[in-house]
Structures are given as structure tokens and as C-alpha cells.
Amino acid sequence: MNDLLCKIGNDSNYMLAAAMAVVVLLFIVLMVVITSMRVKAYKDRFINTKIDNQEKEAQIAELQKELQTLKIKEAQNAQELQSFTQTKEKLAHTEESLTALQKSSNELEKLQGQTQSKFEHMQDKHETLREEHKLLQERFESLQEDNSKLHVNNARLLMKLETEARLAMQSNTKTKNNGNDES
């Protein structure tokens, strides 16, 4: 190997060929180093991309779960919205019924007020008529007492008249009998 080095050192052609060989060798080594660096960079990039892809897949799975949760929530909200609409319609119907009932109640209150005043008026009339009835009854009773007294008096007078009529007849009969006896 020393001989070879001495020959290369003395001969310029060999030196040029050796220099070219060294340059080519350096070029090849440089290419191998560059390629290995690129391979390492691509490998690192691939690993990073793989890790990123795994993280993204985990995020996608999480987002899909959230999307599923949101879809369920949206369905519940739609159902609640429909229920709210039905409740709103019921409320409107109930408000209409309440308004109608309030009008009816107001009319009934007016009617009750009128009926109450009529009732009070009728009670006053009834009380007045009761008092009149009581007075008339007392008057009737006093008139009946007077009437029975008059009946008793009339009966006495009739009895007296009948008694006197009998006495008169008897005295007439006696007088006729006396007159007949005298004749």
C-alpha cells in the first residue's frame, strides 16, 4: 500500500485519478449522507405524520361523539320545540276560554246584581205585605169579634122578637078567646 501511495504521489495521472476517485468517493459519501439525512427527515416526518394522524383520528372520534351528542340534543330540542308549540297553542286556546269565561262571569255578575236588587225589592215588598197582612188579620179578627157580638145580639133580638111575637099572639089569642067567650 505504501508502494501504491508512492506511485500515485509521483505520477500526476495517478494523482488526478486518485483525486477524482477521492472526489467521487466524497461525492458518493456526500450523496449517501444527504440521502440518509433525507431518509431520516422523511422517517421523522412520517413518524410525526403518523402521530399527527393518530391525534387527528382521536380528535375525529371525539368530534364524532360530540356530533352524535349534539344530534341527540338537537332531536330533543326539536321535540321540546314541538312540545312548546303545542303548549303555546294550548295556552292560546286557554286564554281564549279564559276571556270567554271572564265575559260570561261579568255577565253573570251583572245578572246576579240585578237579581239581587230585585230580590231585595221583593223582600221589602214581602215585608210590607206581611205587615199589611198582619194589620188586616188583626182587623179581620176584631171584625170577626164584632161580627160574632152582632150575631149574638141579633140572636138575642130575634129571640126577644119571637118571644114578643108569641106573647102578642098569645095575648091576641086570649083576647079573641075572651071576645068569643064574651059573646
PDB file of C-alpha atoms in Angstrom:
ATOM      1  CA  MET A   1       0.000   0.000   0.000  1.00  0.00           C
ATOM      2  CA  ASN A   2       2.947   2.263   0.555  1.00  0.00           C
ATOM      3  CA  ASP A   3       4.116   1.465  -2.956  1.00  0.00           C
ATOM      4  CA  LEU A   4       0.778   2.472  -4.306  1.00  0.00           C
ATOM      5  CA  LEU A   5       0.883   5.705  -2.459  1.00  0.00           C
ATOM      6  CA  CYS A   6       4.355   6.432  -3.703  1.00  0.00           C
ATOM      7  CA  LYS A   7       3.349   5.705  -7.288  1.00  0.00           C
ATOM      8  CA  ILE A   8       0.310   7.964  -7.001  1.00  0.00           C
ATOM      9  CA  GLY A   9       2.442  10.686  -5.443  1.00  0.00           C
ATOM     10  CA  ASN A  10       4.941  10.558  -8.320  1.00  0.00           C
ATOM     11  CA  ASP A  11       2.640  10.117 -11.249  1.00  0.00           C
ATOM     12  CA  SER A  12       0.291  13.027 -11.928  1.00  0.00           C
ATOM     13  CA  ASN A  13      -2.108  10.860 -13.834  1.00  0.00           C
ATOM     14  CA  TYR A  14      -2.468   8.589 -10.924  1.00  0.00           C
ATOM     15  CA  MET A  15      -2.769  11.591  -8.715  1.00  0.00           C
ATOM     16  CA  LEU A  16      -5.513  13.000 -10.880  1.00  0.00           C
ATOM     17  CA  ALA A  17      -7.236   9.613 -10.935  1.00  0.00           C
ATOM     18  CA  ALA A  18      -6.816   9.296  -7.178  1.00  0.00           C
ATOM     19  CA  ALA A  19      -8.100  12.814  -6.692  1.00  0.00           C
ATOM     20  CA  MET A  20     -11.029  12.016  -8.931  1.00  0.00           C
ATOM     21  CA  ALA A  21     -11.599   8.805  -7.060  1.00  0.00           C
ATOM     22  CA  VAL A  22     -11.481  10.703  -3.786  1.00  0.00           C
ATOM     23  CA  VAL A  23     -13.832  13.335  -5.216  1.00  0.00           C
ATOM     24  CA  VAL A  24     -16.205  10.643  -6.498  1.00  0.00           C
ATOM     25  CA  LEU A  25     -15.878   8.845  -3.184  1.00  0.00           C
ATOM     26  CA  LEU A  26     -16.554  12.081  -1.355  1.00  0.00           C
ATOM     27  CA  PHE A  27     -19.460  12.746  -3.724  1.00  0.00           C
ATOM     28  CA  ILE A  28     -20.878   9.274  -3.097  1.00  0.00           C
ATOM     29  CA  VAL A  29     -20.380   9.668   0.665  1.00  0.00           C
ATOM     30  CA  LEU A  30     -21.957  13.091   0.434  1.00  0.00           C
ATOM     31  CA  MET A  31     -24.853  11.634  -1.528  1.00  0.00           C
ATOM     32  CA  VAL A  32     -25.198   8.772   0.971  1.00  0.00           C
ATOM     33  CA  VAL A  33     -25.100  11.252   3.872  1.00  0.00           C
ATOM     34  CA  ILE A  34     -27.604  13.550   2.161  1.00  0.00           C
ATOM     35  CA  THR A  35     -29.805  10.612   1.251  1.00  0.00           C
ATOM     36  CA  SER A  36     -29.587   9.195   4.756  1.00  0.00           C
ATOM     37  CA  MET A  37     -30.402  12.627   6.160  1.00  0.00           C
ATOM     38  CA  ARG A  38     -33.343  12.847   3.785  1.00  0.00           C
ATOM     39  CA  VAL A  39     -34.409   9.339   4.713  1.00  0.00           C
ATOM     40  CA  LYS A  40     -34.093  10.264   8.380  1.00  0.00           C
ATOM     41  CA  ALA A  41     -36.043  13.501   7.773  1.00  0.00           C
ATOM     42  CA  TYR A  42     -38.706  11.609   5.819  1.00  0.00           C
ATOM     43  CA  LYS A  43     -38.754   8.932   8.523  1.00  0.00           C
ATOM     44  CA  ASP A  44     -39.160  11.611  11.214  1.00  0.00           C
ATOM     45  CA  ARG A  45     -41.760  13.346   9.095  1.00  0.00           C
ATOM     46  CA  PHE A  46     -43.536  10.015   8.560  1.00  0.00           C
ATOM     47  CA  ILE A  47     -43.474   9.304  12.308  1.00  0.00           C
ATOM     48  CA  ASN A  48     -44.676  12.833  13.039  1.00  0.00           C
ATOM     49  CA  THR A  49     -47.380  12.485  10.405  1.00  0.00           C
ATOM     50  CA  LYS A  50     -48.341   9.112  11.856  1.00  0.00           C
ATOM     51  CA  ILE A  51     -48.545  10.629  15.360  1.00  0.00           C
ATOM     52  CA  ASP A  52     -50.482  13.611  13.945  1.00  0.00           C
ATOM     53  CA  ASN A  53     -52.806  11.224  12.131  1.00  0.00           C
ATOM     54  CA  GLN A  54     -53.385   9.276  15.350  1.00  0.00           C
ATOM     55  CA  GLU A  55     -54.087  12.501  17.237  1.00  0.00           C
ATOM     56  CA  LYS A  56     -56.359  13.659  14.427  1.00  0.00           C
ATOM     57  CA  GLU A  57     -58.141  10.299  14.426  1.00  0.00           C
ATOM     58  CA  ALA A  58     -58.631  10.627  18.200  1.00  0.00           C
ATOM     59  CA  GLN A  59     -59.905  14.175  17.684  1.00  0.00           C
ATOM     60  CA  ILE A  60     -62.181  12.986  14.843  1.00  0.00           C
ATOM     61  CA  ALA A  61     -63.544  10.202  17.081  1.00  0.00           C
ATOM     62  CA  GLU A  62     -64.092  12.736  19.869  1.00  0.00           C
ATOM     63  CA  LEU A  63     -65.712  15.177  17.451  1.00  0.00           C
ATOM     64  CA  GLN A  64     -67.936  12.391  16.112  1.00  0.00           C
ATOM     65  CA  LYS A  65     -69.006  11.609  19.667  1.00  0.00           C
ATOM     66  CA  GLU A  66     -69.711  15.299  20.238  1.00  0.00           C
ATOM     67  CA  LEU A  67     -71.568  15.420  16.910  1.00  0.00           C
ATOM     68  CA  GLN A  68     -73.639  12.415  17.982  1.00  0.00           C
ATOM     69  CA  THR A  69     -74.350  14.099  21.328  1.00  0.00           C
ATOM     70  CA  LEU A  70     -75.285  17.312  19.526  1.00  0.00           C
ATOM     71  CA  LYS A  71     -77.564  15.401  17.131  1.00  0.00           C
ATOM     72  CA  ILE A  72     -79.318  13.786  20.106  1.00  0.00           C
ATOM     73  CA  LYS A  73     -79.556  17.173  21.793  1.00  0.00           C
ATOM     74  CA  GLU A  74     -80.884  18.696  18.579  1.00  0.00           C
ATOM     75  CA  ALA A  75     -83.527  15.967  18.340  1.00  0.00           C
ATOM     76  CA  GLN A  76     -84.503  16.638  21.956  1.00  0.00           C
ATOM     77  CA  ASN A  77     -84.611  20.374  21.264  1.00  0.00           C
ATOM     78  CA  ALA A  78     -86.764  19.771  18.187  1.00  0.00           C
ATOM     79  CA  GLN A  79     -89.097  17.637  20.284  1.00  0.00           C
ATOM     80  CA  GLU A  80     -89.173  20.293  23.006  1.00  0.00           C
ATOM     81  CA  LEU A  81     -89.817  22.927  20.352  1.00  0.00           C
ATOM     82  CA  GLN A  82     -92.718  20.886  19.027  1.00  0.00           C
ATOM     83  CA  SER A  83     -93.966  20.402  22.589  1.00  0.00           C
ATOM     84  CA  PHE A  84     -93.511  24.139  23.154  1.00  0.00           C
ATOM     85  CA  THR A  85     -95.560  24.856  20.034  1.00  0.00           C
ATOM     86  CA  GLN A  86     -98.322  22.565  21.268  1.00  0.00           C
ATOM     87  CA  THR A  87     -98.149  24.163  24.704  1.00  0.00           C
ATOM     88  CA  LYS A  88     -98.290  27.597  23.077  1.00  0.00           C
ATOM     89  CA  GLU A  89    -101.400  26.571  21.120  1.00  0.00           C
ATOM     90  CA  LYS A  90    -102.970  25.178  24.306  1.00  0.00           C
ATOM     91  CA  LEU A  91    -102.124  28.411  26.101  1.00  0.00           C
ATOM     92  CA  ALA A  92    -103.732  30.480  23.340  1.00  0.00           C
ATOM     93  CA  HIS A  93    -106.836  28.264  23.480  1.00  0.00           C
ATOM     94  CA  THR A  94    -106.876  28.514  27.281  1.00  0.00           C
ATOM     95  CA  GLU A  95    -106.546  32.295  27.095  1.00  0.00           C
ATOM     96  CA  GLU A  96    -109.487  32.428  24.677  1.00  0.00           C
ATOM     97  CA  SER A  97    -111.503  30.212  27.022  1.00  0.00           C
ATOM     98  CA  LEU A  98    -110.495  32.380  29.975  1.00  0.00           C
ATOM     99  CA  THR A  99    -111.570  35.529  28.130  1.00  0.00           C
ATOM    100  CA  ALA A 100    -114.908  33.934  27.241  1.00  0.00           C
ATOM    101  CA  LEU A 101    -115.343  32.751  30.838  1.00  0.00           C
ATOM    102  CA  GLN A 102    -114.485  36.213  32.152  1.00  0.00           C
ATOM    103  CA  LYS A 103    -117.085  37.771  29.841  1.00  0.00           C
ATOM    104  CA  SER A 104    -119.596  35.164  30.938  1.00  0.00           C
ATOM    105  CA  SER A 105    -118.645  35.750  34.572  1.00  0.00           C
ATOM    106  CA  ASN A 106    -119.078  39.508  34.150  1.00  0.00           C
ATOM    107  CA  GLU A 107    -122.491  38.986  32.571  1.00  0.00           C
ATOM    108  CA  LEU A 108    -123.449  36.584  35.362  1.00  0.00           C
ATOM    109  CA  GLU A 109    -122.260  39.093  37.960  1.00  0.00           C
ATOM    110  CA  LYS A 110    -124.409  41.787  36.332  1.00  0.00           C
ATOM    111  CA  LEU A 111    -127.338  39.381  36.256  1.00  0.00           C
ATOM    112  CA  GLN A 112    -126.674  38.455  39.883  1.00  0.00           C
ATOM    113  CA  GLY A 113    -126.590  42.145  40.814  1.00  0.00           C
ATOM    114  CA  GLN A 114    -129.892  42.726  39.042  1.00  0.00           C
ATOM    115  CA  THR A 115    -131.384  39.607  40.589  1.00  0.00           C
ATOM    116  CA  GLN A 116    -130.049  40.626  43.996  1.00  0.00           C
ATOM    117  CA  SER A 117    -131.632  44.080  43.721  1.00  0.00           C
ATOM    118  CA  LYS A 118    -134.904  42.508  42.514  1.00  0.00           C
ATOM    119  CA  PHE A 119    -134.717  40.035  45.398  1.00  0.00           C
ATOM    120  CA  GLU A 120    -134.135  42.819  47.915  1.00  0.00           C
ATOM    121  CA  HIS A 121    -137.006  44.781  46.372  1.00  0.00           C
ATOM    122  CA  MET A 122    -139.208  41.679  46.577  1.00  0.00           C
ATOM    123  CA  GLN A 123    -138.124  41.126  50.189  1.00  0.00           C
ATOM    124  CA  ASP A 124    -139.084  44.704  51.005  1.00  0.00           C
ATOM    125  CA  LYS A 125    -142.422  44.174  49.258  1.00  0.00           C
ATOM    126  CA  HIS A 126    -142.876  40.887  51.087  1.00  0.00           C
ATOM    127  CA  GLU A 127    -142.121  42.542  54.411  1.00  0.00           C
ATOM    128  CA  THR A 128    -144.558  45.351  53.619  1.00  0.00           C
ATOM    129  CA  LEU A 129    -147.216  42.847  52.553  1.00  0.00           C
ATOM    130  CA  ARG A 130    -146.578  40.835  55.704  1.00  0.00           C
ATOM    131  CA  GLU A 131    -147.109  43.885  57.837  1.00  0.00           C
ATOM    132  CA  GLU A 132    -150.265  44.706  55.864  1.00  0.00           C
ATOM    133  CA  HIS A 133    -151.381  41.098  56.250  1.00  0.00           C
ATOM    134  CA  LYS A 134    -150.750  41.269  59.976  1.00  0.00           C
ATOM    135  CA  LEU A 135    -152.738  44.508  60.232  1.00  0.00           C
ATOM    136  CA  LEU A 136    -155.504  43.083  58.065  1.00  0.00           C
ATOM    137  CA  GLN A 137    -155.536  39.904  60.116  1.00  0.00           C
ATOM    138  CA  GLU A 138    -155.831  41.897  63.324  1.00  0.00           C
ATOM    139  CA  ARG A 139    -158.603  43.938  61.722  1.00  0.00           C
ATOM    140  CA  PHE A 140    -160.245  40.740  60.476  1.00  0.00           C
ATOM    141  CA  GLU A 141    -160.094  39.257  63.964  1.00  0.00           C
ATOM    142  CA  SER A 142    -161.551  42.408  65.505  1.00  0.00           C
ATOM    143  CA  LEU A 143    -164.237  42.475  62.803  1.00  0.00           C
ATOM    144  CA  GLN A 144    -164.941  38.817  63.417  1.00  0.00           C
ATOM    145  CA  GLU A 145    -165.280  39.519  67.132  1.00  0.00           C
ATOM    146  CA  ASP A 146    -167.606  42.403  66.332  1.00  0.00           C
ATOM    147  CA  ASN A 147    -169.493  40.184  63.899  1.00  0.00           C
ATOM    148  CA  SER A 148    -169.909  37.422  66.468  1.00  0.00           C
ATOM    149  CA  LYS A 149    -171.068  40.013  69.033  1.00  0.00           C
ATOM    150  CA  LEU A 150    -173.532  41.289  66.482  1.00  0.00           C
ATOM    151  CA  HIS A 151    -174.634  37.722  65.733  1.00  0.00           C
ATOM    152  CA  VAL A 152    -175.166  37.161  69.438  1.00  0.00           C
ATOM    153  CA  ASN A 153    -177.065  40.459  69.691  1.00  0.00           C
ATOM    154  CA  ASN A 154    -179.081  39.569  66.594  1.00  0.00           C
ATOM    155  CA  ALA A 155    -179.851  36.166  68.049  1.00  0.00           C
ATOM    156  CA  ARG A 156    -180.957  37.764  71.322  1.00  0.00           C
ATOM    157  CA  LEU A 157    -183.013  40.312  69.490  1.00  0.00           C
ATOM    158  CA  LEU A 158    -184.587  37.578  67.371  1.00  0.00           C
ATOM    159  CA  MET A 159    -185.324  35.607  70.480  1.00  0.00           C
ATOM    160  CA  LYS A 160    -186.866  38.678  72.070  1.00  0.00           C
ATOM    161  CA  LEU A 161    -188.868  39.324  68.919  1.00  0.00           C
ATOM    162  CA  GLU A 162    -190.010  35.759  68.784  1.00  0.00           C
ATOM    163  CA  THR A 163    -190.842  35.866  72.451  1.00  0.00           C
ATOM    164  CA  GLU A 164    -192.758  39.075  71.998  1.00  0.00           C
ATOM    165  CA  ALA A 165    -194.414  37.751  68.891  1.00  0.00           C
ATOM    166  CA  ARG A 166    -195.538  34.728  70.845  1.00  0.00           C
ATOM    167  CA  LEU A 167    -196.658  36.854  73.671  1.00  0.00           C
ATOM    168  CA  ALA A 168    -198.503  39.053  71.239  1.00  0.00           C
ATOM    169  CA  MET A 169    -200.048  36.031  69.633  1.00  0.00           C
ATOM    170  CA  GLN A 170    -200.951  34.633  72.950  1.00  0.00           C
ATOM    171  CA  SER A 171    -202.417  37.871  74.012  1.00  0.00           C
ATOM    172  CA  ASN A 172    -204.287  38.069  70.690  1.00  0.00           C
ATOM    173  CA  THR A 173    -205.478  34.580  71.152  1.00  0.00           C
ATOM    174  CA  LYS A 174    -206.531  35.371  74.653  1.00  0.00           C
ATOM    175  CA  THR A 175    -208.243  38.463  73.513  1.00  0.00           C
ATOM    176  CA  LYS A 176    -210.004  36.589  70.791  1.00  0.00           C
ATOM    177  CA  ASN A 177    -210.836  33.842  73.160  1.00  0.00           C
ATOM    178  CA  ASN A 178    -212.044  36.397  75.623  1.00  0.00           C
ATOM    179  CA  GLY A 179    -214.019  38.099  72.946  1.00  0.00           C
ATOM    180  CA  ASN A 180    -215.515  34.835  71.861  1.00  0.00           C
ATOM    181  CA  ASP A 181    -216.169  33.932  75.376  1.00  0.00           C
ATOM    182  CA  GLU A 182    -217.923  37.166  75.927  1.00  0.00           C
ATOM    183  CA  SER A 183    -220.032  36.801  73.015  1.00  0.00           C
TER     184      SER A 183
END
